[in-house]
Amino acid sequence: MAGGERGTTGGRHAVILCHPDPSSFNHAIAGAYCDAVRGAGQAAVLRDLYAMGFDPVLKAAERPTNVAAVYEADVLVEVDAIAGCDVFVLVYPIWFGTPPAMLKGYVERVFGAGVQPEALQGRVRTDLLGGKRLVSFSTSAASKVWLDEQGQGQGLNSVFDQ
């Protein structure tokens, strides 16, 4: 289900899914997670980036160094859809050692909307993300041992989890 569910009891989870194949393991993970959350009486907001056709390209007017940034309608819709969530869940594959470009673009355009570099460097909490929890489900055809030997696990941890 795309969109949000308001009026349920308990927490609200934004599940950000980034995989182009609706029959993928990543889709199954996102579906099972949403079902479990709803079964616990909480709300799940599923954002299927490929199904939505999300544009990951950061626009010049959206740059974090642009003090008078102007955000495109798709970013404003996303910020509204996930506002008020207590938990953010990323579900994505590891391709060529990194998450899909679409997910990185989502993080930059949506999670980064209105965040100035100084705030990021100072670890200032934002209204959207401050005090929230993050859960990451990343899948790979490579073993965790190999990914860790290549430094990819640490890299993903630094970019998304930290």
PDB file of C-alpha atoms in Angstrom:
ATOM      1  CA  MET A   1       0.000   0.000   0.000  1.00  0.00           C
ATOM      2  CA  ALA A   2       1.491   3.340  -0.974  1.00  0.00           C
ATOM      3  CA  GLY A   3       0.737   6.290   1.207  1.00  0.00           C
ATOM      4  CA  GLY A   4       0.105   6.515   4.900  1.00  0.00           C
ATOM      5  CA  GLU A   5      -2.221   5.114   7.473  1.00  0.00           C
ATOM      6  CA  ARG A   6      -3.186   7.550  10.171  1.00  0.00           C
ATOM      7  CA  GLY A   7      -5.380   6.819  13.131  1.00  0.00           C
ATOM      8  CA  THR A   8      -3.744   3.550  14.189  1.00  0.00           C
ATOM      9  CA  THR A   9      -2.356   3.116  17.672  1.00  0.00           C
ATOM     10  CA  GLY A  10       1.323   3.097  18.442  1.00  0.00           C
ATOM     11  CA  GLY A  11       4.198   4.001  16.171  1.00  0.00           C
ATOM     12  CA  ARG A  12       4.361   4.933  12.542  1.00  0.00           C
ATOM     13  CA  HIS A  13       6.918   3.275  10.249  1.00  0.00           C
ATOM     14  CA  ALA A  14       8.090   4.631   6.885  1.00  0.00           C
ATOM     15  CA  VAL A  15       9.282   1.725   4.739  1.00  0.00           C
ATOM     16  CA  ILE A  16      11.446   3.001   1.878  1.00  0.00           C
ATOM     17  CA  LEU A  17      11.695   0.204  -0.694  1.00  0.00           C
ATOM     18  CA  CYS A  18      14.163   0.465  -3.562  1.00  0.00           C
ATOM     19  CA  HIS A  19      14.077  -2.465  -5.985  1.00  0.00           C
ATOM     20  CA  PRO A  20      12.709  -2.536  -9.553  1.00  0.00           C
ATOM     21  CA  ASP A  21      11.320  -6.092  -9.491  1.00  0.00           C
ATOM     22  CA  PRO A  22       7.945  -6.484  -7.709  1.00  0.00           C
ATOM     23  CA  SER A  23       8.654 -10.221  -7.254  1.00  0.00           C
ATOM     24  CA  SER A  24      12.046  -9.606  -5.591  1.00  0.00           C
ATOM     25  CA  PHE A  25      13.166 -10.710  -2.153  1.00  0.00           C
ATOM     26  CA  ASN A  26      13.366  -7.016  -1.216  1.00  0.00           C
ATOM     27  CA  HIS A  27       9.658  -6.591  -1.982  1.00  0.00           C
ATOM     28  CA  ALA A  28       8.907  -9.668   0.130  1.00  0.00           C
ATOM     29  CA  ILE A  29      10.900  -8.194   3.032  1.00  0.00           C
ATOM     30  CA  ALA A  30       9.060  -4.869   2.783  1.00  0.00           C
ATOM     31  CA  GLY A  31       5.689  -6.612   2.589  1.00  0.00           C
ATOM     32  CA  ALA A  32       6.406  -8.852   5.567  1.00  0.00           C
ATOM     33  CA  TYR A  33       7.660  -5.894   7.601  1.00  0.00           C
ATOM     34  CA  CYS A  34       4.533  -3.833   6.802  1.00  0.00           C
ATOM     35  CA  ASP A  35       2.279  -6.789   7.659  1.00  0.00           C
ATOM     36  CA  ALA A  36       4.035  -7.297  11.015  1.00  0.00           C
ATOM     37  CA  VAL A  37       3.808  -3.596  11.872  1.00  0.00           C
ATOM     38  CA  ARG A  38       0.118  -3.447  11.007  1.00  0.00           C
ATOM     39  CA  GLY A  39      -0.493  -6.686  12.903  1.00  0.00           C
ATOM     40  CA  ALA A  40       0.965  -4.972  15.977  1.00  0.00           C
ATOM     41  CA  GLY A  41      -1.547  -2.120  15.615  1.00  0.00           C
ATOM     42  CA  GLN A  42       0.916   0.372  14.225  1.00  0.00           C
ATOM     43  CA  ALA A  43       0.968   2.224  10.904  1.00  0.00           C
ATOM     44  CA  ALA A  44       3.179   1.363   7.945  1.00  0.00           C
ATOM     45  CA  VAL A  45       3.798   3.882   5.182  1.00  0.00           C
ATOM     46  CA  LEU A  46       5.259   2.053   2.176  1.00  0.00           C
ATOM     47  CA  ARG A  47       7.185   4.156  -0.337  1.00  0.00           C
ATOM     48  CA  ASP A  48       8.083   1.948  -3.329  1.00  0.00           C
ATOM     49  CA  LEU A  49      10.528   4.211  -5.153  1.00  0.00           C
ATOM     50  CA  TYR A  50      10.542   2.323  -8.451  1.00  0.00           C
ATOM     51  CA  ALA A  51       6.750   1.942  -8.559  1.00  0.00           C
ATOM     52  CA  MET A  52       6.452   5.678  -7.848  1.00  0.00           C
ATOM     53  CA  GLY A  53       9.003   6.532 -10.534  1.00  0.00           C
ATOM     54  CA  PHE A  54      10.868   8.645  -7.995  1.00  0.00           C
ATOM     55  CA  ASP A  55      13.369  11.004  -9.642  1.00  0.00           C
ATOM     56  CA  PRO A  56      16.653  10.693  -7.698  1.00  0.00           C
ATOM     57  CA  VAL A  57      18.376  13.623  -9.408  1.00  0.00           C
ATOM     58  CA  LEU A  58      19.117  16.497  -7.031  1.00  0.00           C
ATOM     59  CA  LYS A  59      18.055  19.758  -8.671  1.00  0.00           C
ATOM     60  CA  ALA A  60      20.297  22.841  -8.571  1.00  0.00           C
ATOM     61  CA  ALA A  61      17.701  24.715  -6.494  1.00  0.00           C
ATOM     62  CA  GLU A  62      17.632  21.865  -3.929  1.00  0.00           C
ATOM     63  CA  ARG A  63      21.351  21.859  -3.173  1.00  0.00           C
ATOM     64  CA  PRO A  64      22.095  21.845   0.554  1.00  0.00           C
ATOM     65  CA  THR A  65      24.343  24.905   0.160  1.00  0.00           C
ATOM     66  CA  ASN A  66      21.473  26.869  -1.362  1.00  0.00           C
ATOM     67  CA  VAL A  67      20.139  28.886   1.589  1.00  0.00           C
ATOM     68  CA  ALA A  68      16.926  29.746  -0.288  1.00  0.00           C
ATOM     69  CA  ALA A  69      16.373  26.208  -1.553  1.00  0.00           C
ATOM     70  CA  VAL A  70      13.241  25.517  -3.572  1.00  0.00           C
ATOM     71  CA  TYR A  71      11.993  21.925  -3.488  1.00  0.00           C
ATOM     72  CA  GLU A  72      10.173  20.179  -6.308  1.00  0.00           C
ATOM     73  CA  ALA A  73       6.619  18.920  -5.707  1.00  0.00           C
ATOM     74  CA  ASP A  74       7.763  15.274  -5.531  1.00  0.00           C
ATOM     75  CA  VAL A  75      10.059  16.071  -2.589  1.00  0.00           C
ATOM     76  CA  LEU A  76       7.335  17.970  -0.743  1.00  0.00           C
ATOM     77  CA  VAL A  77       4.897  15.059  -1.270  1.00  0.00           C
ATOM     78  CA  GLU A  78       7.465  12.624   0.155  1.00  0.00           C
ATOM     79  CA  VAL A  79       8.317  14.786   3.151  1.00  0.00           C
ATOM     80  CA  ASP A  80       4.590  15.042   3.912  1.00  0.00           C
ATOM     81  CA  ALA A  81       4.062  11.287   3.435  1.00  0.00           C
ATOM     82  CA  ILE A  82       6.779  10.309   5.924  1.00  0.00           C
ATOM     83  CA  ALA A  83       6.451  13.203   8.383  1.00  0.00           C
ATOM     84  CA  GLY A  84       5.591  12.024  11.850  1.00  0.00           C
ATOM     85  CA  CYS A  85       7.095   8.588  11.398  1.00  0.00           C
ATOM     86  CA  ASP A  86       8.907   7.145  14.395  1.00  0.00           C
ATOM     87  CA  VAL A  87      10.853   4.500  12.479  1.00  0.00           C
ATOM     88  CA  PHE A  88      12.474   4.688   9.058  1.00  0.00           C
ATOM     89  CA  VAL A  89      13.110   1.388   7.312  1.00  0.00           C
ATOM     90  CA  LEU A  90      15.360   1.129   4.253  1.00  0.00           C
ATOM     91  CA  VAL A  91      14.955  -2.008   2.107  1.00  0.00           C
ATOM     92  CA  TYR A  92      17.415  -2.255  -0.778  1.00  0.00           C
ATOM     93  CA  PRO A  93      19.945  -4.458  -2.571  1.00  0.00           C
ATOM     94  CA  ILE A  94      23.663  -3.811  -2.674  1.00  0.00           C
ATOM     95  CA  TRP A  95      24.686  -3.309  -6.292  1.00  0.00           C
ATOM     96  CA  PHE A  96      28.317  -2.725  -7.248  1.00  0.00           C
ATOM     97  CA  GLY A  97      29.120  -2.266  -3.566  1.00  0.00           C
ATOM     98  CA  THR A  98      26.527   0.436  -2.906  1.00  0.00           C
ATOM     99  CA  PRO A  99      22.773   0.923  -2.655  1.00  0.00           C
ATOM    100  CA  PRO A 100      20.894   1.763  -5.864  1.00  0.00           C
ATOM    101  CA  ALA A 101      21.376   5.359  -7.009  1.00  0.00           C
ATOM    102  CA  MET A 102      17.639   5.920  -6.599  1.00  0.00           C
ATOM    103  CA  LEU A 103      17.893   5.346  -2.845  1.00  0.00           C
ATOM    104  CA  LYS A 104      20.866   7.665  -2.481  1.00  0.00           C
ATOM    105  CA  GLY A 105      18.917  10.278  -4.444  1.00  0.00           C
ATOM    106  CA  TYR A 106      15.918   9.799  -2.140  1.00  0.00           C
ATOM    107  CA  VAL A 107      18.116  10.281   0.914  1.00  0.00           C
ATOM    108  CA  GLU A 108      19.667  13.429  -0.574  1.00  0.00           C
ATOM    109  CA  ARG A 109      16.443  14.962  -1.900  1.00  0.00           C
ATOM    110  CA  VAL A 110      13.934  13.960   0.799  1.00  0.00           C
ATOM    111  CA  PHE A 111      15.843  13.316   4.026  1.00  0.00           C
ATOM    112  CA  GLY A 112      18.216  16.153   3.146  1.00  0.00           C
ATOM    113  CA  ALA A 113      15.522  18.713   2.308  1.00  0.00           C
ATOM    114  CA  GLY A 114      16.221  21.834   4.317  1.00  0.00           C
ATOM    115  CA  VAL A 115      19.338  20.448   6.001  1.00  0.00           C
ATOM    116  CA  GLN A 116      22.322  22.763   5.764  1.00  0.00           C
ATOM    117  CA  PRO A 117      25.870  21.332   5.730  1.00  0.00           C
ATOM    118  CA  GLU A 118      26.657  22.973   9.080  1.00  0.00           C
ATOM    119  CA  ALA A 119      23.678  21.239  10.701  1.00  0.00           C
ATOM    120  CA  LEU A 120      24.784  17.881   9.317  1.00  0.00           C
ATOM    121  CA  GLN A 121      28.361  18.373  10.465  1.00  0.00           C
ATOM    122  CA  GLY A 122      27.133  19.467  13.901  1.00  0.00           C
ATOM    123  CA  ARG A 123      24.720  16.497  14.074  1.00  0.00           C
ATOM    124  CA  VAL A 124      21.803  18.853  14.650  1.00  0.00           C
ATOM    125  CA  ARG A 125      18.529  16.927  14.837  1.00  0.00           C
ATOM    126  CA  THR A 126      15.975  17.779  12.190  1.00  0.00           C
ATOM    127  CA  ASP A 127      12.197  17.715  12.614  1.00  0.00           C
ATOM    128  CA  LEU A 128      11.891  14.875  10.105  1.00  0.00           C
ATOM    129  CA  LEU A 129      14.665  12.594  11.387  1.00  0.00           C
ATOM    130  CA  GLY A 130      15.613  13.784  14.871  1.00  0.00           C
ATOM    131  CA  GLY A 131      15.138  11.204  17.608  1.00  0.00           C
ATOM    132  CA  LYS A 132      13.848   8.548  15.201  1.00  0.00           C
ATOM    133  CA  ARG A 133      14.941   4.959  14.678  1.00  0.00           C
ATOM    134  CA  LEU A 134      16.482   3.483  11.544  1.00  0.00           C
ATOM    135  CA  VAL A 135      16.234  -0.118  10.391  1.00  0.00           C
ATOM    136  CA  SER A 136      18.142  -1.237   7.292  1.00  0.00           C
ATOM    137  CA  PHE A 137      17.507  -4.394   5.310  1.00  0.00           C
ATOM    138  CA  SER A 138      20.186  -4.663   2.650  1.00  0.00           C
ATOM    139  CA  THR A 139      20.498  -7.742   0.477  1.00  0.00           C
ATOM    140  CA  SER A 140      23.395  -8.941  -1.615  1.00  0.00           C
ATOM    141  CA  ALA A 141      24.406 -11.873  -3.752  1.00  0.00           C
ATOM    142  CA  ALA A 142      27.812 -11.674  -2.016  1.00  0.00           C
ATOM    143  CA  SER A 143      28.496 -13.018   1.468  1.00  0.00           C
ATOM    144  CA  LYS A 144      28.776 -10.705   4.467  1.00  0.00           C
ATOM    145  CA  VAL A 145      32.375 -11.866   4.930  1.00  0.00           C
ATOM    146  CA  TRP A 146      33.290 -10.769   1.386  1.00  0.00           C
ATOM    147  CA  LEU A 147      31.405  -7.467   1.750  1.00  0.00           C
ATOM    148  CA  ASP A 148      33.229  -6.768   5.010  1.00  0.00           C
ATOM    149  CA  GLU A 149      36.612  -7.670   3.457  1.00  0.00           C
ATOM    150  CA  GLN A 150      35.896  -5.069   0.766  1.00  0.00           C
ATOM    151  CA  GLY A 151      34.909  -2.474   3.383  1.00  0.00           C
ATOM    152  CA  GLN A 152      31.388  -2.276   1.983  1.00  0.00           C
ATOM    153  CA  GLY A 153      29.615  -3.091   5.240  1.00  0.00           C
ATOM    154  CA  GLN A 154      31.475  -0.326   7.037  1.00  0.00           C
ATOM    155  CA  GLY A 155      30.804   2.070   4.158  1.00  0.00           C
ATOM    156  CA  LEU A 156      27.051   1.416   4.223  1.00  0.00           C
ATOM    157  CA  ASN A 157      27.043   1.776   7.993  1.00  0.00           C
ATOM    158  CA  SER A 158      28.769   5.158   7.719  1.00  0.00           C
ATOM    159  CA  VAL A 159      26.539   6.495   4.938  1.00  0.00           C
ATOM    160  CA  PHE A 160      23.122   5.307   6.109  1.00  0.00           C
ATOM    161  CA  ASP A 161      23.220   4.106   9.697  1.00  0.00           C
ATOM    162  CA  GLN A 162      25.432   6.805  11.178  1.00  0.00           C
TER     163      GLN A 162
END
